[in-house]
Amino acid sequence: MFAPLIFILLFQLTHGQQLIYLNTLKGDNIENGINQTAPCSLFVSAQADADELLARIFVKTSDNLTMSLQDLKNAKEDENSGFLTPFSVTSTASLISNLTDEQLESLKGFIYVTSSEQANDKNFRVYDVDRFSIIETEHSGNYTLVFLSTNFETNPAHSSTISHWQQQNDSVVNIYRGIPGDRRRIYQWQLFSNPIVWDPQRGDSKM
Ligand SMILES: *[C@@H]1O[C@H](CO)[C@@H](O)[C@H](O)[C@H]1NC(C)=O
Ligand SMILES: *[C@@H]1O[C@H](CO)[C@@H](O)[C@H](O)[C@H]1NC(C)=O
Ligand SMILES: *[C@@H]1O[C@H](CO)[C@@H](O)[C@H](O)[C@H]1NC(C)=O
Ligand SMILES: *[C@@H]1O[C@H](CO)[C@@H](O)[C@H](O)[C@H]1NC(C)=O
Ligand SMILES: *[C@@H]1O[C@H](CO)[C@@H](O)[C@H](O)[C@H]1NC(C)=O
């Protein structure tokens, strides 16, 4: 009875990226295991949540690295950038908080957990869209830039504006909705691309 159960649990480790919503966590110092294959990186977006509450939620790795979600949320390269510093997990990690379940349920933020491929890619970058930011890619090569937003104040919520777009004439930029997963699958489903690609199979001539 028990052997097959353990077998299934082992394979519940997620290989792809995932979002963990803070309102799904258990409080009262219960360990919430992060079911992700290492290595992975963690990023927090929680603009609407009070720092006092986030300071009472911790991510803890099995090699004893600990950081509060307040620190993770504010792990910006500099004040003028939403560029987030990754929290690297090379072992297993869990989330633990002395808040109550009710306090946790009131939170609106989330944790973005990358896949191993994304964690190992130095051209994979995550930004929290909570301020004006200059976004630059300084080397040639392919980049994946992820923009997280938990800003509910804008109308519609989570909206932002890109301006002063500059791009080399031999480069290609695609913008996707959602979180980046299997590249082969999502590359056909961009919201916007430059140069513009018209896909007759999708028949979206109105775009
Ligand atoms: C990890 O998996 C366990 C068992 O499936 C589940 O109870 C727990 O909520 C998961 N943790 C997270 C952070 O999703
Ligand atoms: C909860 O954890 C925080 C951070 O470790 C600590 O400062 C605070 O005293 C704790 N509160 C309670 C009620 O245990
Ligand atoms: C982590 O901390 C625990 C408890 O303090 C200790 O028993 C364990 O040896 C530590 N592990 C590492 C890898 O430092
Ligand atoms: C960038 O991606 C394109 C399309 O997948 C590929 O053809 C090209 O070789 C990649 N360039 C580098 C430097 O990885
Ligand atoms: C692209 O830009 C380079 C220099 O900036 C220029 O020499 C080249 O002719 C341009 N190519 C096209 C197709 O416009």
Coordinates of N, CA and C and ligand atoms in Angstrom, one line a residue:
M1 N 0.8 -1.2 0.0 CA 0.0 0.0 0.0 C 0.9 1.3 0.0
F2 N 2.0 1.2 0.8 CA 2.7 2.5 0.9 C 3.8 2.7 -0.2
A3 N 4.4 1.6 -0.6 CA 5.4 1.8 -1.7 C 5.0 2.6 -2.9
P4 N 3.8 2.2 -3.5 CA 3.4 3.0 -4.7 C 3.1 4.5 -4.3
L5 N 2.7 4.8 -3.1 CA 2.4 6.1 -2.7 C 3.7 7.0 -2.8
I6 N 4.8 6.4 -2.2 CA 6.0 7.1 -2.1 C 6.6 7.3 -3.6
F7 N 6.4 6.3 -4.4 CA 6.8 6.4 -5.8 C 6.1 7.6 -6.5
I8 N 4.9 7.8 -6.2 CA 4.1 8.9 -6.9 C 4.6 10.2 -6.3
L9 N 4.8 10.3 -5.0 CA 5.3 11.6 -4.4 C 6.6 12.0 -5.0
L10 N 7.5 11.1 -5.2 CA 8.8 11.4 -5.7 C 8.7 12.1 -7.1
F11 N 7.7 11.6 -7.9 CA 7.6 12.1 -9.2 C 6.7 13.4 -9.3
Q12 N 6.3 13.8 -8.1 CA 5.5 15.0 -8.1 C 6.4 16.3 -8.1
L13 N 7.7 16.1 -8.0 CA 8.6 17.2 -8.1 C 8.5 17.8 -9.5
T14 N 8.3 19.1 -9.5 CA 8.1 19.8 -10.7 C 9.4 20.1 -11.4
H15 N 9.5 19.8 -12.7 CA 10.7 20.2 -13.5 C 10.6 21.5 -14.1
G16 N 9.4 21.9 -14.5 CA 9.2 23.2 -15.1 C 9.1 24.3 -14.0
Q17 N 8.9 25.5 -14.5 CA 8.8 26.6 -13.6 C 7.4 26.6 -13.0
Q18 N 7.2 27.3 -11.9 CA 5.9 27.4 -11.2 C 5.7 28.7 -10.4
L19 N 4.5 29.0 -10.2 CA 4.2 30.1 -9.3 C 3.6 29.5 -8.0
I20 N 4.0 30.1 -6.9 CA 3.5 29.7 -5.6 C 2.8 30.9 -5.1
Y21 N 1.5 30.9 -5.0 CA 0.7 32.0 -4.4 C 0.8 32.0 -2.9
L22 N 1.2 33.2 -2.3 CA 1.4 33.2 -0.9 C 0.1 32.8 -0.1
N23 N -1.0 33.1 -0.7 CA -2.3 32.8 0.1 C -2.6 31.3 0.1
T24 N -1.7 30.5 -0.5 CA -1.9 29.0 -0.4 C -1.0 28.4 0.6
L25 N -0.2 29.2 1.3 CA 0.8 28.6 2.2 C 0.1 28.4 3.6
K26 N 0.6 27.4 4.3 CA 0.1 27.1 5.7 C 1.0 27.9 6.7
G27 N 0.4 28.4 7.7 CA 1.1 29.2 8.7 C 1.4 28.4 9.9
D28 N 1.6 29.1 11.0 CA 1.8 28.5 12.3 C 3.0 27.6 12.3
N29 N 4.1 28.0 11.6 CA 5.4 27.3 11.6 C 5.4 26.0 10.9
I30 N 4.4 25.7 10.1 CA 4.3 24.5 9.3 C 5.2 24.7 8.1
E31 N 6.0 23.6 7.8 CA 6.9 23.7 6.7 C 6.2 23.4 5.4
N32 N 6.2 24.4 4.5 CA 5.6 24.2 3.1 C 6.7 23.8 2.2
G33 N 6.9 22.6 1.8 CA 7.9 22.1 0.9 C 7.8 22.8 -0.5
I34 N 8.9 23.2 -1.0 CA 8.8 23.7 -2.4 C 9.2 22.5 -3.3
N35 N 8.2 22.0 -4.1 CA 8.4 20.8 -4.8 C 9.0 21.0 -6.2
Q36 N 10.3 21.3 -6.1 CA 11.0 21.7 -7.4 C 12.3 21.0 -7.5
T37 N 12.7 20.6 -8.7 CA 14.0 20.0 -8.9 C 15.1 21.1 -8.8
A38 N 16.1 20.9 -8.0 CA 17.2 21.8 -7.9 C 18.2 21.6 -9.1
P39 N 18.9 22.6 -9.5 CA 18.9 23.9 -9.0 C 17.7 24.7 -9.5
C40 N 17.3 25.7 -8.7 CA 16.2 26.6 -9.2 C 16.5 27.9 -8.5
S41 N 15.8 28.9 -9.0 CA 15.9 30.3 -8.4 C 14.5 30.8 -8.0
L42 N 14.5 31.6 -6.9 CA 13.2 32.1 -6.4 C 13.2 33.6 -6.6
F43 N 12.1 34.1 -7.0 CA 11.8 35.6 -7.1 C 10.5 35.9 -6.4
V44 N 10.4 37.0 -5.8 CA 9.1 37.4 -5.1 C 8.6 38.7 -5.7
S45 N 7.3 38.6 -6.0 CA 6.6 39.8 -6.4 C 5.4 40.0 -5.4
A46 N 5.3 41.0 -4.7 CA 4.3 41.2 -3.7 C 4.1 42.7 -3.3
Q47 N 3.8 43.4 -4.4 CA 3.7 44.9 -4.2 C 2.6 45.3 -3.3
A48 N 1.5 44.5 -3.3 CA 0.3 44.9 -2.5 C 0.4 44.5 -1.0
D49 N 1.5 43.7 -0.7 CA 1.5 43.1 0.6 C 2.5 43.8 1.6
A50 N 2.1 44.0 2.8 CA 2.8 44.7 3.8 C 4.2 44.0 4.1
D51 N 5.2 44.8 4.2 CA 6.6 44.3 4.5 C 6.6 43.6 5.9
E52 N 5.8 44.1 6.8 CA 5.8 43.5 8.2 C 5.3 42.1 8.1
L53 N 4.4 41.8 7.2 CA 3.9 40.4 7.1 C 5.0 39.5 6.3
L54 N 5.5 40.1 5.2 CA 6.5 39.4 4.4 C 7.7 39.1 5.2
A55 N 8.0 39.9 6.2 CA 9.2 39.7 7.1 C 9.0 38.5 8.0
R56 N 7.8 38.0 8.1 CA 7.6 36.8 8.9 C 7.3 35.5 8.1
I57 N 7.7 35.6 6.9 CA 7.7 34.4 6.0 C 9.1 34.1 5.5
F58 N 9.6 32.9 5.7 CA 11.0 32.7 5.4 C 11.1 31.5 4.4
V59 N 12.1 31.6 3.5 CA 12.5 30.5 2.7 C 13.7 29.9 3.3
K60 N 13.8 28.6 3.4 CA 14.9 28.0 4.1 C 15.3 26.8 3.3
T61 N 16.6 26.7 3.0 CA 17.1 25.6 2.2 C 17.7 24.5 3.2
S62 N 17.8 23.3 2.7 CA 18.4 22.2 3.5 C 19.8 22.5 3.9
D63 N 20.5 23.3 3.1 CA 21.9 23.7 3.5 C 21.9 25.0 4.4
N64 N 20.8 25.3 5.0 CA 20.6 26.3 6.0 C 20.8 27.7 5.6
L65 N 20.4 28.0 4.3 CA 20.3 29.3 3.8 C 18.9 29.8 4.1
T66 N 18.8 31.0 4.8 CA 17.5 31.5 5.1 C 17.3 32.9 4.7
M67 N 16.2 33.3 4.1 CA 15.9 34.6 3.8 C 14.4 34.9 3.9
S68 N 14.1 36.1 4.4 CA 12.7 36.5 4.5 C 12.2 36.9 3.1
L69 N 10.9 36.8 3.0 CA 10.3 37.2 1.7 C 10.3 38.7 1.5
Q70 N 10.4 39.4 2.7 CA 10.6 40.9 2.6 C 11.9 41.2 1.9
D71 N 13.0 40.5 2.3 CA 14.3 40.7 1.7 C 14.3 40.3 0.3
L72 N 13.6 39.2 0.0 CA 13.5 38.7 -1.4 C 12.8 39.7 -2.3
K73 N 11.7 40.2 -1.8 CA 10.9 41.2 -2.6 C 11.7 42.4 -2.9
N74 N 12.6 42.8 -1.9 CA 13.4 44.0 -2.1 C 14.8 43.8 -2.6
A75 N 15.0 42.6 -3.1 CA 16.3 42.2 -3.6 C 16.5 42.8 -5.0
K76 N 16.6 44.1 -5.1 CA 16.7 44.8 -6.4 C 18.2 45.2 -6.5
E77 N 18.7 45.1 -7.7 CA 20.0 45.5 -8.0 C 20.3 47.0 -7.6
D78 N 19.4 47.9 -7.9 CA 19.6 49.2 -7.4 C 18.2 49.8 -7.4
E79 N 18.1 51.0 -6.8 CA 16.8 51.7 -6.6 C 16.1 52.0 -7.9
N80 N 16.8 52.2 -8.9 CA 16.2 52.6 -10.2 C 15.9 51.5 -11.1
S81 N 15.9 50.3 -10.5 CA 15.6 49.1 -11.4 C 14.8 48.1 -10.7
G82 N 13.9 47.5 -11.4 CA 13.1 46.4 -10.9 C 13.8 45.0 -11.0
F83 N 15.0 45.1 -11.5 CA 15.8 43.8 -11.7 C 16.0 43.1 -10.4
L84 N 15.5 41.9 -10.3 CA 15.6 41.1 -9.1 C 16.8 40.2 -9.0
T85 N 17.4 40.1 -7.8 CA 18.6 39.2 -7.6 C 18.0 37.8 -7.3
P86 N 18.4 36.8 -8.0 CA 17.8 35.5 -7.7 C 18.3 34.9 -6.3
F87 N 17.3 34.2 -5.7 CA 17.7 33.4 -4.5 C 17.9 32.0 -5.0
S88 N 19.2 31.5 -5.0 CA 19.5 30.2 -5.6 C 19.3 29.1 -4.7
V89 N 18.6 28.1 -5.1 CA 18.4 26.9 -4.3 C 19.1 25.7 -5.0
T90 N 20.1 25.1 -4.3 CA 20.9 24.0 -4.9 C 20.5 22.7 -4.2
S91 N 19.6 22.8 -3.2 CA 19.2 21.6 -2.5 C 17.7 21.5 -2.5
T92 N 17.1 21.3 -1.3 CA 15.7 21.4 -1.2 C 15.4 22.7 -0.4
A93 N 14.2 23.2 -0.5 CA 13.8 24.4 0.2 C 12.4 24.3 0.7
S94 N 12.1 25.0 1.7 CA 10.7 25.1 2.2 C 10.4 26.5 2.6
L95 N 9.1 26.8 2.8 CA 8.6 28.1 3.2 C 8.0 27.9 4.6
I96 N 8.4 28.8 5.5 CA 7.9 28.7 6.9 C 7.5 30.0 7.4
S97 N 6.4 30.1 8.1 CA 5.9 31.4 8.7 C 5.2 31.2 10.0
N98 N 5.4 32.2 10.9 CA 4.6 32.1 12.1 C 3.3 33.0 12.0
L99 N 3.0 33.4 10.8 CA 1.7 34.0 10.6 C 0.6 33.0 10.7
T100 N -0.6 33.4 10.9 CA -1.7 32.4 10.9 C -2.2 32.1 9.5
D101 N -2.9 31.1 9.3 CA -3.4 30.8 8.0 C -4.3 31.9 7.4
E102 N -5.0 32.6 8.3 CA -5.9 33.7 7.9 C -5.1 34.9 7.4
Q103 N -4.0 35.2 8.1 CA -3.1 36.3 7.7 C -2.5 36.0 6.3
L104 N -2.1 34.7 6.1 CA -1.5 34.3 4.9 C -2.5 34.4 3.7
E105 N -3.7 34.0 4.0 CA -4.8 34.0 3.0 C -5.1 35.5 2.5
S106 N -4.7 36.5 3.3 CA -5.0 37.8 2.9 C -3.9 38.3 1.9
L107 N -2.8 37.6 1.7 CA -1.7 38.1 0.8 C -2.1 37.9 -0.6
K108 N -1.5 38.8 -1.4 CA -1.8 38.8 -2.9 C -0.6 38.5 -3.7
G109 N 0.6 38.4 -3.1 CA 1.8 38.2 -3.9 C 2.0 36.7 -4.2
F110 N 3.1 36.5 -4.9 CA 3.5 35.1 -5.3 C 5.0 35.0 -5.4
I111 N 5.4 33.7 -5.5 CA 6.9 33.4 -5.6 C 7.0 32.8 -7.0
Y112 N 7.9 33.2 -7.8 CA 8.2 32.6 -9.1 C 9.4 31.7 -8.9
V113 N 9.1 30.4 -9.1 CA 10.2 29.4 -9.0 C 10.6 28.9 -10.4
T114 N 11.9 29.1 -10.7 CA 12.3 28.8 -12.1 C 12.6 27.3 -12.3
S115 N 12.7 26.9 -13.5 CA 13.2 25.6 -13.8 C 14.7 25.6 -13.7
S116 N 15.3 24.4 -13.7 CA 16.8 24.3 -13.6 C 17.4 25.0 -14.8
E117 N 16.8 24.8 -16.0 CA 17.4 25.4 -17.2 C 17.4 26.9 -17.1
Q118 N 16.3 27.5 -16.5 CA 16.3 28.9 -16.4 C 17.3 29.4 -15.3
A119 N 17.4 28.6 -14.2 CA 18.4 28.9 -13.2 C 19.8 28.9 -13.7
N120 N 20.1 28.1 -14.6 CA 21.5 28.0 -15.1 C 21.8 29.0 -16.3
D121 N 20.7 29.6 -16.8 CA 20.9 30.5 -17.9 C 21.2 31.9 -17.5
K122 N 22.4 32.4 -17.8 CA 22.8 33.7 -17.3 C 22.1 34.8 -18.0
N123 N 21.5 34.5 -19.1 CA 20.7 35.5 -19.9 C 19.2 35.4 -19.5
F124 N 18.9 34.8 -18.4 CA 17.5 34.7 -18.0 C 17.4 35.7 -16.8
R125 N 16.5 36.7 -17.0 CA 16.4 37.8 -16.0 C 15.0 38.0 -15.6
V126 N 14.8 38.3 -14.3 CA 13.4 38.6 -13.8 C 13.4 40.0 -13.2
Y127 N 12.3 40.7 -13.6 CA 12.1 42.1 -13.1 C 10.7 42.1 -12.4
D128 N 10.7 42.9 -11.3 CA 9.4 43.2 -10.7 C 9.0 44.6 -11.2
V129 N 7.8 44.6 -11.8 CA 7.4 45.9 -12.4 C 6.7 46.8 -11.4
D130 N 7.5 47.3 -10.4 CA 6.9 48.1 -9.4 C 7.5 49.5 -9.5
R131 N 8.2 49.8 -10.5 CA 8.8 51.2 -10.7 C 9.3 51.3 -12.1
F132 N 9.6 52.6 -12.4 CA 10.2 52.9 -13.8 C 11.6 52.2 -13.9
S133 N 11.8 51.5 -14.9 CA 13.1 50.7 -15.1 C 13.6 50.9 -16.5
I134 N 14.9 51.0 -16.5 CA 15.6 50.9 -17.8 C 16.0 49.5 -18.0
I135 N 15.6 48.9 -19.1 CA 15.9 47.5 -19.3 C 16.9 47.4 -20.5
E136 N 18.0 46.9 -20.2 CA 19.1 46.8 -21.3 C 19.7 45.4 -21.3
T137 N 19.9 44.9 -22.5 CA 20.7 43.7 -22.6 C 22.0 44.1 -23.3
E138 N 23.1 43.9 -22.5 CA 24.4 44.5 -23.0 C 25.2 43.6 -23.9
H139 N 25.0 42.3 -23.9 CA 25.7 41.4 -24.8 C 24.9 40.9 -25.9
S140 N 25.5 40.4 -26.9 CA 24.7 39.7 -28.0 C 24.3 38.3 -27.5
G141 N 23.4 37.7 -28.1 CA 22.9 36.4 -27.6 C 21.4 36.5 -27.3
N142 N 20.8 35.4 -27.0 CA 19.4 35.4 -26.7 C 19.1 35.6 -25.2
Y143 N 18.2 36.5 -24.9 CA 17.8 36.7 -23.6 C 16.3 36.4 -23.3
T144 N 16.0 35.9 -22.1 CA 14.6 35.8 -21.7 C 14.4 36.8 -20.5
L145 N 13.6 37.8 -20.7 CA 13.3 38.7 -19.6 C 11.9 38.5 -19.2
V146 N 11.7 38.3 -17.9 CA 10.4 38.0 -17.3 C 10.0 39.2 -16.5
F147 N 8.8 39.7 -16.7 CA 8.3 40.9 -15.9 C 7.2 40.4 -15.1
L148 N 7.4 40.5 -13.7 CA 6.4 40.1 -12.8 C 5.6 41.4 -12.3
S149 N 4.3 41.3 -12.1 CA 3.6 42.4 -11.6 C 2.5 42.0 -10.7
T150 N 2.5 42.6 -9.5 CA 1.4 42.4 -8.5 C 0.8 43.8 -8.2
N151 N 0.9 44.6 -9.2 CA 0.3 46.0 -9.1 C -1.2 45.9 -9.5
F152 N -2.1 46.1 -8.5 CA -3.5 46.0 -8.7 C -4.1 47.4 -8.9
E153 N -3.2 48.4 -8.7 CA -3.7 49.8 -8.7 C -3.9 50.3 -10.1
T154 N -3.2 49.7 -11.1 CA -3.4 50.2 -12.5 C -4.7 49.7 -13.0
N155 N -5.2 50.3 -14.1 CA -6.4 49.9 -14.7 C -6.2 49.7 -16.2
P156 N -6.2 48.5 -16.8 CA -6.5 47.2 -16.0 C -5.3 46.9 -15.1
A157 N -5.6 46.0 -14.1 CA -4.5 45.6 -13.1 C -3.3 45.0 -13.9
H158 N -2.2 45.1 -13.3 CA -0.9 44.5 -13.8 C -0.5 45.2 -15.1
S159 N -1.0 46.3 -15.5 CA -0.6 46.9 -16.8 C 0.7 47.7 -16.7
S160 N 1.4 47.8 -17.7 CA 2.6 48.7 -17.7 C 2.9 49.1 -19.2
T161 N 3.8 50.1 -19.3 CA 4.0 50.6 -20.6 C 5.5 50.5 -21.0
I162 N 5.8 50.1 -22.2 CA 7.1 50.0 -22.7 C 7.3 51.2 -23.6
S163 N 8.4 52.0 -23.4 CA 8.7 53.1 -24.3 C 10.1 53.2 -24.6
H164 N 10.5 54.0 -25.6 CA 11.8 54.2 -26.1 C 12.5 52.9 -26.5
W165 N 11.7 52.1 -27.2 CA 12.2 50.8 -27.6 C 13.3 50.9 -28.7
Q166 N 14.4 50.3 -28.4 CA 15.5 50.3 -29.4 C 16.0 48.9 -29.6
Q167 N 16.2 48.6 -30.8 CA 16.6 47.2 -31.1 C 17.5 47.2 -32.3
Q168 N 18.5 46.3 -32.4 CA 19.4 46.3 -33.5 C 18.6 45.7 -34.7
N169 N 19.0 46.1 -35.9 CA 18.2 45.8 -37.1 C 18.3 44.3 -37.4
D170 N 19.2 43.6 -36.8 CA 19.2 42.1 -37.1 C 18.7 41.3 -36.0
S171 N 18.0 41.9 -35.0 CA 17.5 41.2 -33.8 C 16.0 41.0 -33.9
V172 N 15.6 40.0 -33.2 CA 14.1 39.7 -33.1 C 13.7 39.7 -31.7
V173 N 12.5 40.4 -31.4 CA 12.0 40.4 -30.1 C 10.6 39.9 -30.1
N174 N 10.3 39.0 -29.2 CA 8.9 38.5 -29.0 C 8.4 38.7 -27.6
I175 N 7.2 39.1 -27.5 CA 6.6 39.3 -26.2 C 5.5 38.3 -26.0
Y176 N 5.5 37.6 -24.9 CA 4.6 36.6 -24.5 C 3.8 36.9 -23.3
R177 N 2.6 36.4 -23.2 CA 1.9 36.5 -21.9 C 2.2 35.3 -21.1
G178 N 2.1 35.4 -19.8 CA 2.3 34.2 -18.9 C 3.7 34.0 -18.6
I179 N 4.0 32.9 -18.0 CA 5.4 32.6 -17.6 C 6.1 31.7 -18.6
P180 N 7.4 31.9 -18.9 CA 8.1 31.2 -19.9 C 8.2 29.7 -19.6
G181 N 7.8 28.9 -20.5 CA 7.9 27.4 -20.3 C 8.7 26.8 -21.4
D182 N 8.1 25.8 -22.0 CA 8.7 25.1 -23.1 C 8.8 26.0 -24.3
R183 N 10.0 26.4 -24.7 CA 10.2 27.4 -25.7 C 9.6 26.9 -27.1
R184 N 9.7 25.7 -27.4 CA 9.2 25.3 -28.7 C 7.7 25.6 -28.8
R185 N 7.0 25.4 -27.7 CA 5.6 25.5 -27.7 C 5.2 27.0 -27.7
I186 N 5.8 27.8 -26.9 CA 5.3 29.2 -26.8 C 5.8 30.1 -27.9
Y187 N 6.8 29.8 -28.6 CA 7.3 30.7 -29.6 C 6.3 31.0 -30.7
Q188 N 5.3 30.2 -30.9 CA 4.3 30.5 -31.9 C 3.2 31.4 -31.4
W189 N 3.2 31.7 -30.1 CA 2.1 32.4 -29.5 C 2.4 33.7 -29.0
Q190 N 3.2 34.5 -29.6 CA 3.6 35.8 -29.1 C 2.4 36.8 -29.2
L191 N 2.4 37.7 -28.2 CA 1.4 38.8 -28.3 C 1.9 39.8 -29.3
F192 N 3.2 39.9 -29.3 CA 3.8 41.0 -30.2 C 5.2 40.5 -30.6
S193 N 5.5 40.8 -31.8 CA 6.9 40.5 -32.2 C 7.4 41.7 -33.1
N194 N 8.7 41.9 -33.1 CA 9.3 42.8 -34.0 C 10.6 42.2 -34.5
P195 N 10.7 41.9 -35.8 CA 9.8 42.2 -36.9 C 8.4 41.4 -36.7
I196 N 7.4 42.0 -37.2 CA 6.0 41.4 -37.1 C 6.0 40.2 -37.9
V197 N 5.4 39.1 -37.3 CA 5.3 37.8 -38.1 C 3.8 37.6 -38.2
W198 N 3.4 37.3 -39.4 CA 1.9 37.0 -39.6 C 1.9 35.5 -39.8
D199 N 1.1 34.8 -39.0 CA 1.0 33.4 -39.1 C -0.4 33.0 -39.7
P200 N -0.3 32.6 -41.0 CA -1.6 32.3 -41.6 C -2.4 31.1 -41.0
Q201 N -1.6 30.2 -40.3 CA -2.3 29.1 -39.7 C -3.1 29.5 -38.5
R202 N -2.7 30.6 -37.8 CA -3.4 31.1 -36.7 C -4.6 32.0 -37.2
G203 N -4.4 32.5 -38.4 CA -5.4 33.3 -39.0 C -5.8 34.6 -38.3
D204 N -4.8 35.1 -37.6 CA -5.0 36.3 -36.8 C -4.7 37.6 -37.6
S205 N -5.4 37.7 -38.7 CA -5.1 38.9 -39.6 C -5.5 40.2 -39.0
K206 N -6.4 40.1 -37.9 CA -6.8 41.4 -37.3 C -5.8 42.0 -36.3
M207 N -4.7 41.2 -36.1 CA -3.7 41.7 -35.1 C -2.8 42.8 -35.7
Ligands
LIG1 C1 4.3 20.2 -2.2 O1 3.7 19.0 -2.3 C2 3.0 18.6 -1.2 C3 2.4 17.2 -1.4 O2 1.9 17.1 -2.7 C4 1.8 19.6 -0.9 O3 1.1 19.3 0.2 C5 2.4 21.0 -0.7 O4 1.4 21.9 -0.6 C6 3.3 21.3 -1.9 N1 4.0 22.6 -1.7 C7 3.8 23.7 -2.4 C8 4.6 24.9 -1.9 O5 3.1 23.7 -3.4
LIG2 C1 7.5 35.7 14.2 O1 8.7 35.7 13.5 C2 9.4 36.9 13.5 C3 10.6 36.8 12.5 O2 11.4 35.8 12.9 C4 9.7 37.3 14.9 O3 10.4 38.6 14.9 C5 8.4 37.4 15.7 O4 8.7 37.7 17.0 C6 7.6 36.1 15.6 N1 6.3 36.4 16.2 C7 5.7 35.5 17.0 C8 4.3 35.9 17.5 O5 6.2 34.4 17.2
LIG3 C1 21.7 23.1 9.5 O1 21.2 23.4 10.8 C2 20.9 22.3 11.6 C3 20.2 22.8 12.9 O2 20.9 23.9 13.4 C4 22.1 21.4 11.8 O3 21.7 20.3 12.6 C5 22.7 21.0 10.5 O4 23.9 20.3 10.6 C6 22.9 22.2 9.6 N1 23.3 21.7 8.2 C7 24.2 22.3 7.5 C8 24.5 21.7 6.1 O5 24.9 23.2 7.9
LIG4 C1 19.2 32.5 -30.5 O1 18.0 31.8 -30.9 C2 17.9 31.5 -32.2 C3 16.4 31.0 -32.4 O2 16.2 29.9 -31.6 C4 18.9 30.6 -32.7 O3 18.8 30.3 -34.1 C5 20.3 31.2 -32.4 O4 21.3 30.3 -32.7 C6 20.4 31.6 -30.9 N1 21.7 32.3 -30.7 C7 22.5 32.1 -29.7 C8 23.7 33.0 -29.7 O5 22.3 31.3 -28.9
LIG5 C1 21.9 47.4 -40.0 O1 22.7 48.4 -39.3 C2 24.0 48.4 -39.7 C3 24.8 49.4 -38.9 O2 24.1 49.9 -37.8 C4 24.1 48.9 -41.2 O3 25.4 48.8 -41.7 C5 23.2 47.9 -42.0 O4 23.2 48.3 -43.4 C6 21.8 47.8 -41.5 N1 21.1 46.7 -42.2 C7 19.9 46.9 -42.7 C8 19.3 45.7 -43.4 O5 19.2 47.9 -42.5

